[in-house]
Amino acid sequence: MTEPEELHRLARQVEGQGDFRTAIELYEQAYAALRARGETRLPALIAGRWISFLYAAVHGNQAACNGWLERARRLCAQAGDCPELGWVRLAEALTTDDSAVKARHAAEAREIAERFGDTDLGFLAMAYAGTALVMDGRVPDGMRLIDEAATAATNGEVADYVTSGEIYCKVLLCCELALDVRRAGQWMEVAEAFARRTGYLPVSAICRMYYGGILIAAGRWGEAEAQLTRSAALYADGYAAMRSGAVVRLADLRVRQGRLEEAELLLEGLEHDSYAVRPLAALHLARGRPELAATVLRRSPGPLPAPCTALLVEAELAMGAQAVAPTGALSPHLSYAAGLVTGELAHFERALAAAVSAGLPLEEGRIRLAIARTLAVREPKVAAAEACRALETFTTLGAALHRSEAAALLRELGLTPPTGRRGGGRLTEREKEVLALVAEGLSNDEIARRLFISKRTAEHHVGNILAKLGLSTRAEAVAHALREGLGW
């Protein structure tokens, strides 16, 4: 008969290999065997840290998740003062989007870790505490804790690789929340070095999802699509109940690209996902439905993040309502919103400096366009220069609707917008991948299945490839691919 400790070890091994349903069965067998021996502490850890999460992430079964968490709490109470309670508290923190509740659980876990000398628990609790601060808008304080926890994960102070991976995921989540593109890139370099050194790759479906959101903000849209598509595929094979997070981020990308029909299809039925608020509101606004955009934003629980606050201001102004200019510590989005309300150039200038510093190209382009509109009457030459810069940014990104807005303003200023091809004729990494599949003779349907994308997206990629390369047919594309060494 297999000992329960061995069952626990096997469960963790199988989970690491991505076979989550088998892992649940093994964890439950280990739990039952340990309870039959009258043990409380290890069963509490298994119930609270592993089984509860897997029921929620794999099956979307919140009732079972709650039930296992409650068993873990009760077993900890029976065991008395024990470090396992700290892990249970972090499991509870994971189930809430309330930053105050998350902070309270993380604080208790940190105190327990310090009392028992549990280093892994302490640094993971630190990462959770930092996340709660970032969610609450206290970004510098939160990032200090996040950076420290990630450093401990990198330098070997955190012994368990799964815990290190969870810390790295918290880093990427906070960078996405704060739109801190540069910090995310720096920590990804560290994580890659960690992976080469240890052989453990801490970039899961969850981390890829957060990193995809960061790449969207950074304007690296081809890479973002690749990360999010891969994340959605990994979720489908594992944490299936969490897949919506990757899909709504893809929808956010589609809205920015101006591919509104695709965004609408992706968002259908996923309004419950907390990240869906922004792309859904932006979609309504782009469709000329500011009332619906404002409703979506106002219904969102908790304080709105800066990008959503700016969207609400835009919606209110589009409705002809009285909008209030944001005040206090201003981000690029809030300074931009303040400029929209007041019409004061100084707000836009502050927003532009912040967007350039943060590496947010779409925001930079939109702010330049706002500056151009503000200066159109009194300084038309400066306005034209700013509109041209915005047009260039939107063209490079592939932000079709914003590009049309910039072109329209240039025409109002008496200028003919340049008609250069998007992206300067250079294929993105995903377009190169699609071109290689075209060269293999795959149809759009087959390409869509191979890359886990929709047929419409495959068609869009093929159209972009033909346009960028100045080709007319798929046969010409195949010939080009063979000349460049793609395909067979």
Short mmCIF file of C-alpha atoms in Angstrom, two decimals:
data_model
loop_
_atom_site.label_atom_id
_atom_site.label_comp_id
_atom_site.label_asym_id
_atom_site.label_seq_id
_atom_site.Cartn_x
_atom_site.Cartn_y
_atom_site.Cartn_z
CA MET A 1 0.00 0.00 0.00
CA THR A 2 1.34 3.41 -0.99
CA GLU A 3 2.15 5.64 1.96
CA PRO A 4 0.21 8.95 2.09
CA GLU A 5 3.44 11.00 2.00
CA GLU A 6 4.35 9.25 -1.24
CA LEU A 7 0.87 9.95 -2.63
CA HIS A 8 1.37 13.62 -1.76
CA ARG A 9 4.75 13.64 -3.50
CA LEU A 10 3.26 11.98 -6.58
CA ALA A 11 0.39 14.48 -6.61
CA ARG A 12 2.81 17.39 -6.69
CA GLN A 13 4.85 15.73 -9.41
CA VAL A 14 1.80 15.02 -11.57
CA GLU A 15 0.51 18.56 -11.02
CA GLY A 16 3.87 19.93 -12.16
CA GLN A 17 3.48 17.90 -15.35
CA GLY A 18 0.08 19.50 -16.00
CA ASP A 19 -2.15 16.49 -15.30
CA PHE A 20 -4.38 18.37 -12.88
CA ARG A 21 -7.30 15.95 -12.73
CA THR A 22 -5.02 13.08 -11.73
CA ALA A 23 -3.34 15.40 -9.24
CA ILE A 24 -6.69 16.08 -7.56
CA GLU A 25 -7.33 12.35 -7.21
CA LEU A 26 -3.88 11.75 -5.70
CA TYR A 27 -4.19 14.70 -3.32
CA GLU A 28 -7.57 13.41 -2.15
CA GLN A 29 -6.14 9.91 -1.62
CA ALA A 30 -3.24 11.34 0.38
CA TYR A 31 -5.63 13.47 2.42
CA ALA A 32 -7.90 10.50 3.22
CA ALA A 33 -4.98 8.28 4.23
CA LEU A 34 -3.50 10.96 6.49
CA ARG A 35 -6.85 11.61 8.14
CA ALA A 36 -7.27 7.87 8.70
CA ARG A 37 -4.03 8.05 10.70
CA GLY A 38 -5.51 10.91 12.72
CA GLU A 39 -3.20 13.60 11.34
CA THR A 40 -4.32 17.21 11.00
CA ARG A 41 -1.46 19.45 9.84
CA LEU A 42 -0.44 17.93 6.49
CA PRO A 43 -4.09 17.23 5.56
CA ALA A 44 -4.84 20.91 6.29
CA LEU A 45 -2.03 21.95 3.94
CA ILE A 46 -3.18 19.58 1.20
CA ALA A 47 -6.81 20.69 1.52
CA GLY A 48 -6.12 24.42 1.75
CA ARG A 49 -3.13 24.97 -0.53
CA TRP A 50 -3.69 22.38 -3.25
CA ILE A 51 -7.12 20.77 -3.52
CA SER A 52 -9.20 23.91 -2.96
CA PHE A 53 -7.33 25.82 -5.68
CA LEU A 54 -7.49 22.98 -8.19
CA TYR A 55 -11.25 22.54 -7.82
CA ALA A 56 -11.71 26.24 -8.59
CA ALA A 57 -9.09 26.50 -11.36
CA VAL A 58 -9.72 23.20 -13.17
CA HIS A 59 -13.43 22.58 -12.63
CA GLY A 60 -14.72 26.06 -11.80
CA ASN A 61 -16.34 24.44 -8.76
CA GLN A 62 -16.37 27.21 -6.17
CA ALA A 63 -18.56 25.21 -3.78
CA ALA A 64 -15.97 22.41 -3.61
CA CYS A 65 -13.20 25.00 -3.30
CA ASN A 66 -14.98 26.59 -0.35
CA GLY A 67 -15.65 23.20 1.22
CA TRP A 68 -11.99 22.17 1.13
CA LEU A 69 -10.94 25.57 2.50
CA GLU A 70 -13.35 25.14 5.38
CA ARG A 71 -11.93 21.67 6.10
CA ALA A 72 -8.45 23.19 6.12
CA ARG A 73 -9.49 25.91 8.58
CA ARG A 74 -11.11 23.39 10.92
CA LEU A 75 -8.11 21.05 10.83
CA CYS A 76 -5.78 23.95 11.63
CA ALA A 77 -8.00 24.81 14.60
CA GLN A 78 -7.73 21.20 15.78
CA ALA A 79 -3.95 21.19 15.34
CA GLY A 80 -3.51 24.37 17.35
CA ASP A 81 -0.87 26.97 16.51
CA CYS A 82 0.78 25.69 13.30
CA PRO A 83 2.49 27.08 10.17
CA GLU A 84 -0.07 25.37 7.89
CA LEU A 85 -2.59 28.04 8.90
CA GLY A 86 -0.43 30.60 7.08
CA TRP A 87 -0.75 28.65 3.81
CA VAL A 88 -4.50 28.44 4.34
CA ARG A 89 -4.65 32.20 4.82
CA LEU A 90 -2.87 32.71 1.48
CA ALA A 91 -5.34 30.32 -0.16
CA GLU A 92 -8.12 32.53 1.21
CA ALA A 93 -6.33 35.63 -0.11
CA LEU A 94 -6.28 34.06 -3.56
CA THR A 95 -10.07 33.71 -3.63
CA THR A 96 -10.85 37.42 -3.15
CA ASP A 97 -10.51 40.56 -5.26
CA ASP A 98 -11.04 42.73 -2.16
CA SER A 99 -7.63 44.33 -1.55
CA ALA A 100 -8.37 44.94 2.16
CA VAL A 101 -9.32 41.30 2.76
CA LYS A 102 -6.31 40.12 0.74
CA ALA A 103 -4.02 42.37 2.79
CA ARG A 104 -5.45 41.06 6.06
CA HIS A 105 -4.88 37.42 5.09
CA ALA A 106 -1.36 38.20 3.82
CA ALA A 107 -0.48 40.02 7.05
CA GLU A 108 -1.59 37.07 9.16
CA ALA A 109 0.38 34.66 6.95
CA ARG A 110 3.52 36.80 7.27
CA GLU A 111 3.19 36.85 11.05
CA ILE A 112 2.79 33.07 11.16
CA ALA A 113 5.77 32.61 8.84
CA GLU A 114 7.96 34.78 11.06
CA ARG A 115 6.86 32.92 14.20
CA PHE A 116 7.66 29.50 12.74
CA GLY A 117 10.61 30.46 10.55
CA ASP A 118 8.87 29.35 7.34
CA THR A 119 10.86 31.26 4.73
CA ASP A 120 8.85 30.17 1.68
CA LEU A 121 5.58 31.12 3.33
CA GLY A 122 7.01 34.47 4.42
CA PHE A 123 8.18 35.57 0.99
CA LEU A 124 5.01 34.40 -0.76
CA ALA A 125 2.96 36.25 1.86
CA MET A 126 5.11 39.31 1.14
CA ALA A 127 4.22 39.02 -2.55
CA TYR A 128 0.52 38.80 -1.67
CA ALA A 129 0.84 41.85 0.60
CA GLY A 130 2.50 43.78 -2.22
CA THR A 131 -0.26 42.75 -4.62
CA ALA A 132 -2.91 44.02 -2.20
CA LEU A 133 -1.15 47.39 -1.99
CA VAL A 134 -0.89 47.70 -5.78
CA MET A 135 -4.58 46.79 -6.12
CA ASP A 136 -5.34 49.54 -3.60
CA GLY A 137 -3.44 52.11 -5.66
CA ARG A 138 -0.38 52.23 -3.37
CA VAL A 139 1.91 51.19 -6.18
CA PRO A 140 5.38 52.25 -4.91
CA ASP A 141 4.83 50.59 -1.51
CA GLY A 142 3.47 47.44 -3.14
CA MET A 143 6.25 47.20 -5.71
CA ARG A 144 8.91 47.42 -2.99
CA LEU A 145 7.48 44.26 -1.43
CA ILE A 146 7.04 42.58 -4.82
CA ASP A 147 10.65 43.30 -5.81
CA GLU A 148 11.97 41.94 -2.51
CA ALA A 149 9.92 38.74 -2.76
CA ALA A 150 11.03 38.20 -6.37
CA THR A 151 14.66 38.73 -5.36
CA ALA A 152 14.30 36.03 -2.70
CA ALA A 153 12.78 33.70 -5.31
CA THR A 154 15.74 34.35 -7.60
CA ASN A 155 18.62 34.07 -5.14
CA GLY A 156 17.61 30.71 -3.65
CA GLU A 157 16.07 31.91 -0.38
CA VAL A 158 12.77 30.39 -1.57
CA ALA A 159 13.35 26.64 -1.67
CA ASP A 160 10.19 25.43 -3.43
CA TYR A 161 10.15 26.09 -7.18
CA VAL A 162 6.35 26.21 -7.31
CA THR A 163 6.38 28.97 -4.69
CA SER A 164 9.02 30.83 -6.73
CA GLY A 165 6.80 30.54 -9.81
CA GLU A 166 3.84 31.88 -7.87
CA ILE A 167 5.91 34.87 -6.76
CA TYR A 168 6.95 35.59 -10.35
CA CYS A 169 3.29 35.47 -11.38
CA LYS A 170 2.48 38.05 -8.70
CA VAL A 171 5.27 40.23 -10.12
CA LEU A 172 3.71 40.13 -13.57
CA LEU A 173 0.19 40.68 -12.21
CA CYS A 174 1.32 43.81 -10.37
CA CYS A 175 3.26 45.08 -13.38
CA GLU A 176 0.11 44.64 -15.48
CA LEU A 177 -2.04 46.41 -12.89
CA ALA A 178 0.44 49.29 -12.65
CA LEU A 179 1.21 49.29 -16.40
CA ASP A 180 4.87 49.02 -15.41
CA VAL A 181 6.24 47.76 -18.71
CA ARG A 182 9.90 48.30 -17.90
CA ARG A 183 9.83 46.52 -14.54
CA ALA A 184 8.08 43.54 -16.13
CA GLY A 185 10.76 43.27 -18.82
CA GLN A 186 13.53 43.43 -16.23
CA TRP A 187 11.99 40.69 -14.09
CA MET A 188 11.31 38.50 -17.14
CA GLU A 189 15.04 38.61 -17.89
CA VAL A 190 15.73 37.49 -14.33
CA ALA A 191 13.09 34.74 -14.54
CA GLU A 192 14.61 33.43 -17.78
CA ALA A 193 18.06 33.32 -16.17
CA PHE A 194 16.50 31.49 -13.20
CA ALA A 195 14.96 28.96 -15.58
CA ARG A 196 18.28 28.33 -17.34
CA ARG A 197 20.05 27.86 -14.01
CA THR A 198 17.48 25.60 -12.34
CA GLY A 199 15.76 23.89 -15.26
CA TYR A 200 12.40 25.05 -13.87
CA LEU A 201 10.29 27.32 -16.10
CA PRO A 202 8.10 29.52 -13.87
CA VAL A 203 6.03 30.91 -16.76
CA SER A 204 2.66 29.15 -16.64
CA ALA A 205 -0.63 29.89 -18.40
CA ILE A 206 -1.31 32.42 -15.64
CA CYS A 207 2.04 34.19 -16.02
CA ARG A 208 1.71 34.21 -19.81
CA MET A 209 -1.71 35.82 -19.43
CA TYR A 210 -0.34 38.65 -17.27
CA TYR A 211 2.68 39.08 -19.52
CA GLY A 212 0.40 39.23 -22.55
CA GLY A 213 -1.49 42.09 -20.90
CA ILE A 214 1.81 43.89 -20.29
CA LEU A 215 2.89 43.39 -23.91
CA ILE A 216 -0.42 44.93 -25.05
CA ALA A 217 0.34 48.03 -23.01
CA ALA A 218 3.90 48.09 -24.40
CA GLY A 219 2.60 48.10 -27.97
CA ARG A 220 4.21 44.74 -28.76
CA TRP A 221 0.96 43.41 -30.09
CA GLY A 222 2.26 40.52 -32.16
CA GLU A 223 4.08 39.11 -29.14
CA ALA A 224 1.05 39.77 -26.95
CA GLU A 225 -1.19 37.78 -29.26
CA ALA A 226 1.26 34.88 -29.26
CA GLN A 227 1.49 34.83 -25.45
CA LEU A 228 -2.26 35.11 -24.93
CA THR A 229 -3.09 32.51 -27.56
CA ARG A 230 -0.63 30.12 -25.91
CA SER A 231 -2.05 30.97 -22.49
CA ALA A 232 -5.60 30.22 -23.65
CA ALA A 233 -4.47 26.88 -25.07
CA LEU A 234 -2.66 25.95 -21.84
CA TYR A 235 -5.72 26.92 -19.82
CA ALA A 236 -7.93 24.73 -21.99
CA ASP A 237 -5.68 21.76 -21.22
CA GLY A 238 -5.39 22.57 -17.51
CA TYR A 239 -6.89 25.41 -15.48
CA ALA A 240 -9.89 25.47 -17.81
CA ALA A 241 -12.07 27.56 -15.48
CA MET A 242 -9.52 30.40 -15.61
CA ARG A 243 -9.29 30.59 -19.41
CA SER A 244 -11.54 33.66 -19.60
CA GLY A 245 -8.70 35.85 -18.33
CA ALA A 246 -6.62 35.17 -21.43
CA VAL A 247 -9.61 35.52 -23.76
CA VAL A 248 -10.74 38.92 -22.43
CA ARG A 249 -7.17 40.21 -22.77
CA LEU A 250 -7.25 39.12 -26.41
CA ALA A 251 -10.51 41.05 -26.68
CA ASP A 252 -8.76 44.10 -25.23
CA LEU A 253 -6.12 43.76 -27.95
CA ARG A 254 -8.79 43.49 -30.64
CA VAL A 255 -10.50 46.68 -29.43
CA ARG A 256 -7.18 48.53 -29.59
CA GLN A 257 -6.64 47.21 -33.10
CA GLY A 258 -10.11 48.38 -34.11
CA ARG A 259 -11.28 44.82 -34.81
CA LEU A 260 -14.52 45.36 -32.94
CA GLU A 261 -16.55 42.42 -34.25
CA GLU A 262 -13.88 39.99 -33.09
CA ALA A 263 -13.68 41.70 -29.71
CA GLU A 264 -17.44 41.44 -29.31
CA LEU A 265 -17.37 37.72 -30.07
CA LEU A 266 -14.52 37.12 -27.63
CA LEU A 267 -16.29 38.99 -24.82
CA GLU A 268 -19.60 37.21 -25.29
CA GLY A 269 -20.49 35.38 -22.08
CA LEU A 270 -17.35 36.54 -20.25
CA GLU A 271 -18.70 39.72 -18.68
CA HIS A 272 -18.16 38.13 -15.24
CA ASP A 273 -14.37 38.29 -15.59
CA SER A 274 -13.03 41.29 -13.66
CA TYR A 275 -10.63 42.19 -16.48
CA ALA A 276 -13.50 42.35 -18.99
CA VAL A 277 -14.63 45.73 -17.65
CA ARG A 278 -12.08 47.76 -19.58
CA PRO A 279 -12.35 46.10 -23.03
CA LEU A 280 -16.13 45.92 -22.76
CA ALA A 281 -16.41 49.62 -21.89
CA ALA A 282 -13.90 50.55 -24.62
CA LEU A 283 -15.89 48.46 -27.11
CA HIS A 284 -19.13 50.24 -26.23
CA LEU A 285 -17.40 53.60 -26.55
CA ALA A 286 -15.92 52.71 -29.95
CA ARG A 287 -19.38 51.56 -31.10
CA GLY A 288 -20.85 54.95 -30.15
CA ARG A 289 -22.62 53.62 -27.04
CA PRO A 290 -21.24 55.83 -24.24
CA GLU A 291 -24.24 55.17 -21.96
CA LEU A 292 -23.49 51.44 -21.96
CA ALA A 293 -19.78 52.11 -21.44
CA ALA A 294 -20.53 54.27 -18.40
CA THR A 295 -22.92 51.66 -17.00
CA VAL A 296 -20.31 48.89 -17.26
CA LEU A 297 -17.71 51.04 -15.53
CA ARG A 298 -19.99 52.25 -12.74
CA ARG A 299 -21.12 48.71 -11.95
CA SER A 300 -17.54 47.54 -11.47
CA PRO A 301 -16.93 46.73 -7.77
CA GLY A 302 -14.25 48.61 -5.88
CA PRO A 303 -12.26 51.67 -7.00
CA LEU A 304 -11.72 51.98 -10.74
CA PRO A 305 -8.10 51.69 -11.94
CA ALA A 306 -6.74 54.74 -13.76
CA PRO A 307 -7.39 53.48 -17.34
CA CYS A 308 -11.03 52.74 -16.46
CA THR A 309 -11.44 56.13 -14.77
CA ALA A 310 -10.23 57.78 -17.98
CA LEU A 311 -12.70 55.69 -19.99
CA LEU A 312 -15.52 56.80 -17.70
CA VAL A 313 -14.58 60.45 -18.25
CA GLU A 314 -14.60 59.87 -22.01
CA ALA A 315 -18.00 58.19 -21.81
CA GLU A 316 -19.49 60.98 -19.69
CA LEU A 317 -18.18 63.66 -22.07
CA ALA A 318 -19.54 61.72 -25.06
CA MET A 319 -22.94 61.65 -23.34
CA GLY A 320 -22.80 65.42 -22.77
CA ALA A 321 -22.75 64.84 -19.01
CA GLN A 322 -20.77 66.79 -16.44
CA ALA A 323 -17.45 64.98 -15.91
CA VAL A 324 -15.12 65.62 -12.98
CA ALA A 325 -11.41 66.08 -13.63
CA PRO A 326 -9.31 63.53 -11.66
CA THR A 327 -6.98 64.99 -9.05
CA GLY A 328 -4.17 63.77 -6.81
CA ALA A 329 -1.26 61.61 -7.91
CA LEU A 330 -1.90 61.47 -11.65
CA SER A 331 -1.02 58.69 -14.04
CA PRO A 332 -0.86 59.21 -17.83
CA HIS A 333 -4.51 58.13 -18.01
CA LEU A 334 -5.73 60.44 -15.26
CA SER A 335 -3.76 63.44 -16.55
CA TYR A 336 -5.20 62.74 -20.00
CA ALA A 337 -8.71 62.60 -18.51
CA ALA A 338 -8.12 65.87 -16.65
CA GLY A 339 -7.10 67.44 -19.94
CA LEU A 340 -10.26 66.22 -21.65
CA VAL A 341 -12.41 67.78 -18.90
CA THR A 342 -10.59 71.10 -18.55
CA GLY A 343 -9.16 71.54 -22.04
CA GLU A 344 -5.91 72.69 -20.42
CA LEU A 345 -2.79 71.86 -22.42
CA ALA A 346 -0.70 71.44 -19.25
CA HIS A 347 -2.60 68.29 -18.30
CA PHE A 348 -1.95 66.74 -21.71
CA GLU A 349 1.75 67.68 -21.54
CA ARG A 350 2.08 65.96 -18.15
CA ALA A 351 0.22 62.94 -19.50
CA LEU A 352 2.50 62.78 -22.55
CA ALA A 353 5.67 62.89 -20.48
CA ALA A 354 4.35 60.14 -18.21
CA ALA A 355 3.25 57.93 -21.13
CA VAL A 356 6.61 58.25 -22.89
CA SER A 357 8.44 57.52 -19.64
CA ALA A 358 6.26 54.46 -18.95
CA GLY A 359 6.62 53.08 -22.49
CA LEU A 360 2.91 53.20 -23.39
CA PRO A 361 2.79 53.93 -27.14
CA LEU A 362 -0.98 53.78 -27.70
CA GLU A 363 -1.53 56.23 -24.84
CA GLU A 364 1.25 58.43 -26.22
CA GLY A 365 -0.45 58.53 -29.61
CA ARG A 366 -3.87 59.32 -28.14
CA ILE A 367 -2.43 62.12 -25.99
CA ARG A 368 -0.63 63.62 -28.99
CA LEU A 369 -3.89 63.54 -30.90
CA ALA A 370 -5.63 65.33 -28.01
CA ILE A 371 -2.87 67.97 -28.01
CA ALA A 372 -3.32 68.39 -31.77
CA ARG A 373 -7.06 68.96 -31.33
CA THR A 374 -6.42 71.48 -28.55
CA LEU A 375 -3.95 73.46 -30.70
CA ALA A 376 -5.74 73.09 -34.06
CA VAL A 377 -7.09 76.65 -34.13
CA ARG A 378 -4.37 78.73 -32.50
CA GLU A 379 -1.25 76.78 -33.55
CA PRO A 380 -2.17 74.70 -36.62
CA LYS A 381 1.44 73.89 -37.58
CA VAL A 382 2.20 72.44 -34.14
CA ALA A 383 -1.14 70.63 -34.21
CA ALA A 384 -0.29 69.11 -37.58
CA ALA A 385 3.10 67.92 -36.30
CA GLU A 386 1.51 66.26 -33.28
CA ALA A 387 -1.22 64.67 -35.41
CA CYS A 388 1.43 63.29 -37.78
CA ARG A 389 3.34 61.79 -34.84
CA ALA A 390 0.12 60.24 -33.58
CA LEU A 391 -0.72 58.89 -37.04
CA GLU A 392 2.73 57.32 -37.31
CA THR A 393 2.32 55.65 -33.91
CA PHE A 394 -1.14 54.29 -34.72
CA THR A 395 0.06 53.05 -38.12
CA THR A 396 3.01 51.20 -36.60
CA LEU A 397 0.82 49.64 -33.92
CA GLY A 398 -2.00 48.72 -36.27
CA ALA A 399 -4.59 50.74 -34.32
CA ALA A 400 -6.99 51.22 -37.21
CA LEU A 401 -9.71 53.35 -35.60
CA HIS A 402 -7.27 55.74 -33.94
CA ARG A 403 -5.34 55.99 -37.20
CA SER A 404 -8.55 57.06 -38.94
CA GLU A 405 -9.13 59.73 -36.27
CA ALA A 406 -5.63 61.13 -36.77
CA ALA A 407 -6.01 61.09 -40.56
CA ALA A 408 -9.34 62.90 -40.31
CA LEU A 409 -7.80 65.65 -38.15
CA LEU A 410 -4.95 66.10 -40.62
CA ARG A 411 -7.48 66.52 -43.42
CA GLU A 412 -9.31 69.13 -41.31
CA LEU A 413 -5.97 70.94 -41.03
CA GLY A 414 -5.70 70.95 -44.82
CA LEU A 415 -3.08 68.17 -45.08
CA THR A 416 -3.11 64.86 -46.94
CA PRO A 417 -2.33 61.99 -44.54
CA PRO A 418 0.49 59.68 -45.64
CA THR A 419 -0.70 56.27 -46.83
CA GLY A 420 2.27 54.10 -45.89
CA ARG A 421 1.65 50.51 -45.09
CA ARG A 422 1.13 49.48 -41.51
CA GLY A 423 4.26 48.24 -39.80
CA GLY A 424 6.52 49.49 -42.63
CA GLY A 425 6.05 46.23 -44.52
CA ARG A 426 7.75 44.20 -41.75
CA LEU A 427 6.01 41.02 -40.69
CA THR A 428 5.36 40.35 -37.02
CA GLU A 429 6.55 37.05 -35.52
CA ARG A 430 3.01 35.68 -35.65
CA GLU A 431 2.66 36.72 -39.33
CA LYS A 432 5.93 34.91 -40.11
CA GLU A 433 4.50 31.84 -38.39
CA VAL A 434 1.30 32.09 -40.47
CA LEU A 435 3.31 32.58 -43.67
CA ALA A 436 5.25 29.38 -42.93
CA LEU A 437 1.94 27.52 -42.58
CA VAL A 438 0.67 29.02 -45.84
CA ALA A 439 3.85 27.70 -47.44
CA GLU A 440 2.99 24.23 -46.08
CA GLY A 441 -0.26 24.44 -48.02
CA LEU A 442 -2.58 24.88 -45.04
CA SER A 443 -5.96 26.55 -45.53
CA ASN A 444 -7.16 29.35 -43.26
CA ASP A 445 -9.29 26.82 -41.33
CA GLU A 446 -6.26 24.59 -40.81
CA ILE A 447 -4.07 27.51 -39.77
CA ALA A 448 -6.71 28.58 -37.25
CA ARG A 449 -6.81 25.10 -35.70
CA ARG A 450 -3.02 24.79 -35.63
CA LEU A 451 -2.54 28.16 -33.87
CA PHE A 452 -5.66 28.05 -31.66
CA ILE A 453 -7.10 31.20 -33.27
CA SER A 454 -10.36 31.94 -35.05
CA LYS A 455 -10.73 31.54 -38.81
CA ARG A 456 -11.38 35.28 -39.04
CA THR A 457 -8.07 35.98 -37.28
CA ALA A 458 -6.24 33.62 -39.63
CA GLU A 459 -7.80 35.42 -42.61
CA HIS A 460 -6.75 38.76 -41.12
CA HIS A 461 -3.15 37.57 -40.75
CA VAL A 462 -3.03 36.28 -44.34
CA GLY A 463 -4.46 39.56 -45.63
CA ASN A 464 -1.86 41.55 -43.68
CA ILE A 465 0.93 39.35 -45.02
CA LEU A 466 -0.14 39.86 -48.64
CA ALA A 467 -0.53 43.62 -48.13
CA LYS A 468 2.81 44.07 -46.37
CA LEU A 469 4.73 42.04 -48.92
CA GLY A 470 2.94 43.63 -51.90
CA LEU A 471 1.61 40.26 -53.07
CA SER A 472 -1.72 39.36 -54.65
CA THR A 473 -2.18 35.62 -54.16
CA ARG A 474 -1.35 32.79 -51.75
CA ALA A 475 0.79 31.24 -54.48
CA GLU A 476 2.97 34.35 -54.51
CA ALA A 477 3.15 34.14 -50.72
CA VAL A 478 4.32 30.51 -50.94
CA ALA A 479 7.03 31.49 -53.42
CA HIS A 480 8.16 34.33 -51.15
CA ALA A 481 8.27 32.01 -48.12
CA LEU A 482 10.41 29.50 -49.98
CA ARG A 483 12.83 32.22 -51.09
CA GLU A 484 13.14 33.38 -47.47
CA GLY A 485 13.65 29.86 -46.12
CA LEU A 486 10.23 29.55 -44.46
CA GLY A 487 7.99 26.50 -44.77
CA TRP A 488 9.37 23.17 -46.02
#
